[in-house]
mmCIF file of C-alpha atoms in Angstrom:
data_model
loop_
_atom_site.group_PDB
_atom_site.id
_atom_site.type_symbol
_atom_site.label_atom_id
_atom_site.label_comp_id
_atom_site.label_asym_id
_atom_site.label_seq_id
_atom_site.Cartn_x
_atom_site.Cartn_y
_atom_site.Cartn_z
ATOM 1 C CA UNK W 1 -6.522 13.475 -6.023
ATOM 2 C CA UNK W 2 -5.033 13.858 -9.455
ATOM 3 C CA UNK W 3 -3.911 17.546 -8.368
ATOM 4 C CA UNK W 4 -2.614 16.437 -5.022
ATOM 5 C CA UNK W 5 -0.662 13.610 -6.022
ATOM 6 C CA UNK W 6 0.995 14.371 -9.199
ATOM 7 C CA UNK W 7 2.218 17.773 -7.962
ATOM 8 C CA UNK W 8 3.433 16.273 -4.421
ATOM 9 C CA UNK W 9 4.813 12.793 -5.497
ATOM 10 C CA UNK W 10 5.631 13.547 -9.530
ATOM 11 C CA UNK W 11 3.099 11.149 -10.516
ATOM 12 C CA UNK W 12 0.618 11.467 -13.871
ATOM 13 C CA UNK W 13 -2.549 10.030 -12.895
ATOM 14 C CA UNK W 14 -4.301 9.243 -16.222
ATOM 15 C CA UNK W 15 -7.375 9.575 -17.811
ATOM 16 C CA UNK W 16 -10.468 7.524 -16.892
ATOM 17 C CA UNK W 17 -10.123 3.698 -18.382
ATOM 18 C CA UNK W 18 -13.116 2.313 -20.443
ATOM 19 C CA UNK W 19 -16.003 0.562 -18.789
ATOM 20 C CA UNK W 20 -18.240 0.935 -15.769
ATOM 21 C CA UNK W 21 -15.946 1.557 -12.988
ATOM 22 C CA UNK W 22 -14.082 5.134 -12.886
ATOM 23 C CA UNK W 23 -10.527 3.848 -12.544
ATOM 24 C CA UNK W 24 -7.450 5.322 -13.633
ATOM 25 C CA UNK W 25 -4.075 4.276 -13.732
ATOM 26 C CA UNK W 26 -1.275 5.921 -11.514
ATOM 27 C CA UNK W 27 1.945 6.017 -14.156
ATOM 28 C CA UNK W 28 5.405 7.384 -12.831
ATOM 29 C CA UNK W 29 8.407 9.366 -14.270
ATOM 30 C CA UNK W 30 10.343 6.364 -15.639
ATOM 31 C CA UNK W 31 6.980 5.025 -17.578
ATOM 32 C CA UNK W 32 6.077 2.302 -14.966
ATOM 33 C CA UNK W 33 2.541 1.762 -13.806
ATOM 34 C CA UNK W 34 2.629 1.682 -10.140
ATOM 35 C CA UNK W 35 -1.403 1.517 -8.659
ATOM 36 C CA UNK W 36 -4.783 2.770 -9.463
ATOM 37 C CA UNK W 37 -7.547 5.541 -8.524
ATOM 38 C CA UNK W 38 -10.803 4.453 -8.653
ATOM 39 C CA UNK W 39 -13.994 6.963 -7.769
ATOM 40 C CA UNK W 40 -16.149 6.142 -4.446
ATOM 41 C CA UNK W 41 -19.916 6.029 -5.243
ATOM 42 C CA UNK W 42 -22.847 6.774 -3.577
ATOM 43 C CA UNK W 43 -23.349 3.079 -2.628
ATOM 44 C CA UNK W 44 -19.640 2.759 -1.612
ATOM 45 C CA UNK W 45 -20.188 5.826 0.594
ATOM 46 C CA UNK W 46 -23.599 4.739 2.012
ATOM 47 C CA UNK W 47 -21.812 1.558 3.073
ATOM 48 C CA UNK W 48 -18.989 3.323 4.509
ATOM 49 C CA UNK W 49 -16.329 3.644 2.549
ATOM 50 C CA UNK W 50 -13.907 6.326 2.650
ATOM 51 C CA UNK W 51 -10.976 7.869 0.941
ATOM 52 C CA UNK W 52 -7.871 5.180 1.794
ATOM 53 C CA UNK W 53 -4.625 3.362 0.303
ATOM 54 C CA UNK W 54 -4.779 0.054 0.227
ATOM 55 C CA UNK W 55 -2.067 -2.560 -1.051
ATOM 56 C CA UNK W 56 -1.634 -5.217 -3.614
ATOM 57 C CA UNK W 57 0.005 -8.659 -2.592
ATOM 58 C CA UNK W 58 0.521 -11.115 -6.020
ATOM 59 C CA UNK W 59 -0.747 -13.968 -6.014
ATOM 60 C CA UNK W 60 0.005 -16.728 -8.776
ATOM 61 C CA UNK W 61 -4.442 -17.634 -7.630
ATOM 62 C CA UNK W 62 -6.517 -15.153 -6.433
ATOM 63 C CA UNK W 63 -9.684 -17.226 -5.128
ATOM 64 C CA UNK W 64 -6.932 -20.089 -3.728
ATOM 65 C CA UNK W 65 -5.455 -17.249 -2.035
ATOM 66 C CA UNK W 66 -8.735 -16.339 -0.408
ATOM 67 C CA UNK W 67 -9.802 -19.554 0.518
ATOM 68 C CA UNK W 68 -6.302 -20.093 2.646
ATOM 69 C CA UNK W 69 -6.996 -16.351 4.193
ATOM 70 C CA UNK W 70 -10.466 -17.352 5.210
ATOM 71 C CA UNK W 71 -9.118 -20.355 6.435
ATOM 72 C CA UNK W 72 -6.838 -18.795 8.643
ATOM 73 C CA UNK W 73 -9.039 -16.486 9.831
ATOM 74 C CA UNK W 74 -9.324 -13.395 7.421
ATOM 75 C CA UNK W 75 -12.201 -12.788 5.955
ATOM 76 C CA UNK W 76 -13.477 -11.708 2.115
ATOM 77 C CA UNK W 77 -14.741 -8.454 1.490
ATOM 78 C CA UNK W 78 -14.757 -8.038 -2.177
ATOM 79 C CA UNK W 79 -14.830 -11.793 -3.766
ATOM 80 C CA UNK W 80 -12.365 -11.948 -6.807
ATOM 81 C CA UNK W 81 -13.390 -9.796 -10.034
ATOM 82 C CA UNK W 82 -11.696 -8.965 -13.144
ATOM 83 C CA UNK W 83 -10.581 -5.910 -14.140
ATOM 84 C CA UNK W 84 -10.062 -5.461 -17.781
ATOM 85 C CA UNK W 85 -5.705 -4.869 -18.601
ATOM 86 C CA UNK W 86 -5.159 -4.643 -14.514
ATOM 87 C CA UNK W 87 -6.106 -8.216 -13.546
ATOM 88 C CA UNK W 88 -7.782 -10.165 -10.859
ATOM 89 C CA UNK W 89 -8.353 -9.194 -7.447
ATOM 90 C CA UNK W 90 -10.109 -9.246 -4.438
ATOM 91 C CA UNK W 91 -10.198 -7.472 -1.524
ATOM 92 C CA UNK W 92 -9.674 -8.686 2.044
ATOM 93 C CA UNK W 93 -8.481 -8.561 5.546
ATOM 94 C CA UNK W 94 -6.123 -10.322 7.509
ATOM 95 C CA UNK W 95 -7.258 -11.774 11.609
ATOM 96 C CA UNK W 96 -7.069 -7.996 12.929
ATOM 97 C CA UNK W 97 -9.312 -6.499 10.332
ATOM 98 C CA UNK W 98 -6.506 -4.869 8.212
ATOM 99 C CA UNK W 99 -7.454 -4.531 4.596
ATOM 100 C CA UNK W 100 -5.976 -5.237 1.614
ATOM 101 C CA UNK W 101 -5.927 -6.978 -1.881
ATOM 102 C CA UNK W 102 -4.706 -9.404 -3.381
ATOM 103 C CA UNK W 103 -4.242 -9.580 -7.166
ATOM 104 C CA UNK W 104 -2.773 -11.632 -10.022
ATOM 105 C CA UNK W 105 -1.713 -9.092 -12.089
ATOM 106 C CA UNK W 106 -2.577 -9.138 -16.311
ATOM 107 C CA UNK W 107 1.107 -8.518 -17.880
ATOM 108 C CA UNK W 108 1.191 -5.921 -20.970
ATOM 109 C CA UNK W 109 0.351 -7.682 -24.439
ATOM 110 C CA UNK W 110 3.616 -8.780 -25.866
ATOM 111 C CA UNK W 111 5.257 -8.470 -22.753
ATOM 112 C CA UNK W 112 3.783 -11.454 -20.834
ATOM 113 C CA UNK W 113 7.215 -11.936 -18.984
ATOM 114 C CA UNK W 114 7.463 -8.164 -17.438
ATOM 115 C CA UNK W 115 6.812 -7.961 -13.128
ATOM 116 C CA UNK W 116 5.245 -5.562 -11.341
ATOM 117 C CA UNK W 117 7.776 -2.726 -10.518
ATOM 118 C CA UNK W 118 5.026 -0.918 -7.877
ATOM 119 C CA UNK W 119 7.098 -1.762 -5.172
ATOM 120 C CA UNK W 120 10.796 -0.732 -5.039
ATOM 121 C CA UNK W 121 13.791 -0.159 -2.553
ATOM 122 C CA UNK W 122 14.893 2.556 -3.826
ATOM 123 C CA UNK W 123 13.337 4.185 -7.319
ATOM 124 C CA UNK W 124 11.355 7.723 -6.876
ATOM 125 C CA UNK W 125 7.647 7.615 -7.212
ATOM 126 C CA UNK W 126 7.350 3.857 -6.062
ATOM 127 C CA UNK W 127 6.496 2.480 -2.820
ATOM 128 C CA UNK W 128 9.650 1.738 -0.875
ATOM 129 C CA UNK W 129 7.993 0.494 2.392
ATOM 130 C CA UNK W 130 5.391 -1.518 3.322
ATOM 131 C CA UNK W 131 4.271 -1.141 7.599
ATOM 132 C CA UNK W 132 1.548 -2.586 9.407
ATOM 133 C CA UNK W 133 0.543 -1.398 12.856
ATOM 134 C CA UNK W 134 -1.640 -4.037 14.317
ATOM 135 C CA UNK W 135 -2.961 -4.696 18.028
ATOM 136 C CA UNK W 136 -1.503 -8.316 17.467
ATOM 137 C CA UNK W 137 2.178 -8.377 16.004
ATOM 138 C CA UNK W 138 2.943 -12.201 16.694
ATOM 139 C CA UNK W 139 -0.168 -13.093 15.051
ATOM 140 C CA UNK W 140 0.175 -11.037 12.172
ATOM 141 C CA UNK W 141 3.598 -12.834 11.689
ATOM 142 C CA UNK W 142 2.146 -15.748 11.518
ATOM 143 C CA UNK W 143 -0.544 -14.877 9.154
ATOM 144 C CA UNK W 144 1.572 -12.933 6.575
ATOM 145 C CA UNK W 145 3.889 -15.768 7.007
ATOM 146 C CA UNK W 146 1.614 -18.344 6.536
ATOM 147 C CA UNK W 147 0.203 -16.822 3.850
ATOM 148 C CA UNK W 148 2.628 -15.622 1.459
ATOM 149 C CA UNK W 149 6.056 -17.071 3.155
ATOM 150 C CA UNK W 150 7.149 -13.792 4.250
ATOM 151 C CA UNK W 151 9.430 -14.093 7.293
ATOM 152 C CA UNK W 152 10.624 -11.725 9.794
ATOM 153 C CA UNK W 153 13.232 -12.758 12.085
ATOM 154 C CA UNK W 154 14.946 -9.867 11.789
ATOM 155 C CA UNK W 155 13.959 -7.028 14.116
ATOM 156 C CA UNK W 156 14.731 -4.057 16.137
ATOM 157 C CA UNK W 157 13.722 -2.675 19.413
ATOM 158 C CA UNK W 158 11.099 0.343 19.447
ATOM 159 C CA UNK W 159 10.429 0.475 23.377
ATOM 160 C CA UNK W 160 7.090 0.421 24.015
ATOM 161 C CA UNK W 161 5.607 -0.465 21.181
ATOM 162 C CA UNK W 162 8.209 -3.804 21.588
ATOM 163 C CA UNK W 163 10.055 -5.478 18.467
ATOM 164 C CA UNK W 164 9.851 -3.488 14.878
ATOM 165 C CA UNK W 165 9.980 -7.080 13.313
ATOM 166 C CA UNK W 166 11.337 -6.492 9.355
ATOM 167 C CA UNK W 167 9.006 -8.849 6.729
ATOM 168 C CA UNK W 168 11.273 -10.382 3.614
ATOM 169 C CA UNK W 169 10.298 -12.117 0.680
ATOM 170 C CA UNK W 170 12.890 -13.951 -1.458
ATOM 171 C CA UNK W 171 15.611 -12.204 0.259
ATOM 172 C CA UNK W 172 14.732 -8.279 -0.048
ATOM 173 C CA UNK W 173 13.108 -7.095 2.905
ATOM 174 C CA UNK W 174 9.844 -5.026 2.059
ATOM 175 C CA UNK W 175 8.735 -3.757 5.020
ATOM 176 C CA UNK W 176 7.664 -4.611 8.744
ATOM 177 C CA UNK W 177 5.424 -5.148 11.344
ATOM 178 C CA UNK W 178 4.700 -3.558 14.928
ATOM 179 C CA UNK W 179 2.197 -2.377 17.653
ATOM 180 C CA UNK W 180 0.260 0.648 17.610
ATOM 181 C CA UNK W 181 1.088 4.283 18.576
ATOM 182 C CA UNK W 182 -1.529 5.311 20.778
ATOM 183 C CA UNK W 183 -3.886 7.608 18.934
ATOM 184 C CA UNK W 184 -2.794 6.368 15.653
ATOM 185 C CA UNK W 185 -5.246 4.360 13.532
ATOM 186 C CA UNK W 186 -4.321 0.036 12.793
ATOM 187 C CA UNK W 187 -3.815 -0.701 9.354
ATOM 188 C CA UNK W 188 -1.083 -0.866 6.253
ATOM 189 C CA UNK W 189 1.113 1.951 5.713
ATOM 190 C CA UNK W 190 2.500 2.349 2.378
ATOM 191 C CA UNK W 191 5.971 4.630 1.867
ATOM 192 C CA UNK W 192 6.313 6.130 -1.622
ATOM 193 C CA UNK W 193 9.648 7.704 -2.588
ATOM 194 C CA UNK W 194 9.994 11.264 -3.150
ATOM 195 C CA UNK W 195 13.293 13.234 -4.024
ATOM 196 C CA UNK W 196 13.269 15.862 -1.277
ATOM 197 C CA UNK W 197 11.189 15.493 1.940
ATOM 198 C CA UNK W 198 11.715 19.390 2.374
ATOM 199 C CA UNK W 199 9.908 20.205 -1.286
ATOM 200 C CA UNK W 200 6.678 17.526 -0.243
ATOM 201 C CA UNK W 201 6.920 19.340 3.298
ATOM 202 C CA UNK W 202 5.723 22.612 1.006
ATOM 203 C CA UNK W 203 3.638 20.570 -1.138
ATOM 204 C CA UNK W 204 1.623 19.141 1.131
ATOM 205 C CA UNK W 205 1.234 22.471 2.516
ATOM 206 C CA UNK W 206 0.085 24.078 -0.759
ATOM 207 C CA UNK W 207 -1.510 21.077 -1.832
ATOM 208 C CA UNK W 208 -4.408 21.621 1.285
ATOM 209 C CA UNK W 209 -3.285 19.023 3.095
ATOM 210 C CA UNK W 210 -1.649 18.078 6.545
ATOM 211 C CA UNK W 211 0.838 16.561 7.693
ATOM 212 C CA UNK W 212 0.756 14.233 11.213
ATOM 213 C CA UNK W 213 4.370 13.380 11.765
ATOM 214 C CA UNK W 214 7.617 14.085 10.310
ATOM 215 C CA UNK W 215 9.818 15.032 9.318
ATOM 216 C CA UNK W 216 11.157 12.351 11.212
ATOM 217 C CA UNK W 217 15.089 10.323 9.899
ATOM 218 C CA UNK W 218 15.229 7.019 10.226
ATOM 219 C CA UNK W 219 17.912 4.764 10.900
ATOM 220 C CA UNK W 220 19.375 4.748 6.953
ATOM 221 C CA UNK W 221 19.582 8.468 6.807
ATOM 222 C CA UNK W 222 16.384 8.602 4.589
ATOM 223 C CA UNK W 223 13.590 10.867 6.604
ATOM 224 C CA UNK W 224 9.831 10.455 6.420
ATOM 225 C CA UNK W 225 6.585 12.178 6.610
ATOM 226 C CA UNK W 226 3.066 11.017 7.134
ATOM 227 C CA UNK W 227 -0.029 12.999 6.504
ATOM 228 C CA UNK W 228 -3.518 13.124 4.932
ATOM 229 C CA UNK W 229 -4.450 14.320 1.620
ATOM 230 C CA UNK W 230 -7.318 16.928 1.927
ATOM 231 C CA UNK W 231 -9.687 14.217 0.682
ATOM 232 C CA UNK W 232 -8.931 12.613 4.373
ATOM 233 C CA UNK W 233 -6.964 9.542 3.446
ATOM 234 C CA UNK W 234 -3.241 9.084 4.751
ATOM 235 C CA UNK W 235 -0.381 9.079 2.776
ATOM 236 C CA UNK W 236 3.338 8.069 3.728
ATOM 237 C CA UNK W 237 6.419 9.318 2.123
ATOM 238 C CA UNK W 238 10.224 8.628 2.157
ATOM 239 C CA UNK W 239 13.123 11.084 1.166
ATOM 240 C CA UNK W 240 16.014 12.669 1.391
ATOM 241 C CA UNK W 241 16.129 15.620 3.393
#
């Protein structure tokens, strides 16, 4: 992953963290820690796990958090655990089955104050874009919304797969909701920013793995690809052309 990633995205995926679980930290070009590798094991496997991105949503409580998904019809799949300098999490799903976590981040000592830069509108090596296909649109809105207060009144036709609604939270839209291509799998979609679409085109390529669609512009000019690493799990990317 570590050879795939940092040469196709500019990433430096560092060494393995102390303790029991094989997790390392994802850092970027401008110093910022953006996500996290962590090793599948044997039991993970056996259970059926696979190689997949999965998103952080902070939370100011992790287990309150859960208890208002569960209540609204999500369900718990990893209770909350600590993870030493990362924070707490825990890993869920919304109504449809989409996974995710959700995570009260543990600030840097003597920087108790900083935020989470992982997500970004525009830097390179962040996520830009966050996009969930689901089955159920309208009820996703009102989970997400429910949930964390994200709203989405803002939208744009896509045909058949009906409204491309646009999420926002505090005023900065951070990604959107719609119905699924046919053939394409359900799930969150997370867009990281690369400088040239063209050079991750050839990366990919030399990297071993493949790319599904793309490139493919999109309404601000930017242009996208989406693929799958050669471990199997799918990646998203936005870029210049």
């Amino acid at each position: 992953a570590k050879s795939f990633y940092d040469r196709l995205v500019g990433w430096d995926i560092e060494p393995r963290q102390a303790g029991e679980m094989d997790y390392r930290k994802i850092r970027v070009g401008d110093g910022e820690h953006v996500g996290g590798v962590m090793r599948l094991t044997d039991e993970m496997l056996l259970h059926g796990a696979r190689p997949v991105w999965l998103g952080y949503v902070a939370v100011d409580d992790v287990d309150d958090t859960v208890n208002r998904i569960e209540a609204q019809g999500g369900k718990t799949h990893l209770p909350g655990f600590d993870i030493p300098g990362v924070g707490r999490i825990a890993m869920v799903t919304d109504p449809q089955d989409n996974p995710f976590y959700v995570m009260k981040p543990t600030p840097p000592k003597g920087d108790e104050d900083k935020k989470s830069t992982a997500f970004s509108t525009s830097a390179i090596g962040h996520v830009n874009w966050n996009e969930l296909a689901t089955a159920d649109p309208l009820a996703a809105r009102q989970f997400y919304g429910g949930t964390f207060g994200w709203t989405s009144d803002q939208f744009m036709p896509m045909g058949e797969l009906g409204e491309y609604r646009f999420f926002a939270h505090h005023g900065t839209t951070i990604g959107a909701v719609s119905g699924c291509v046919e053939g394409t799998p359900a799930g969150w979609r997370y867009y990281v920013r690369v400088p040239s679409i063209s050079n991750a085109v050839d990366a990919v390529k030399t990297g071993g793995g493949t790319i599904s669609m793309g490139p493919h512009e999109v309404p601000d000019g930017d242009h996208i690809i989406i693929g799958n690493d050669p471990q199997g799990a799918e990646f998203a990317l936005v870029g210049k052309p």
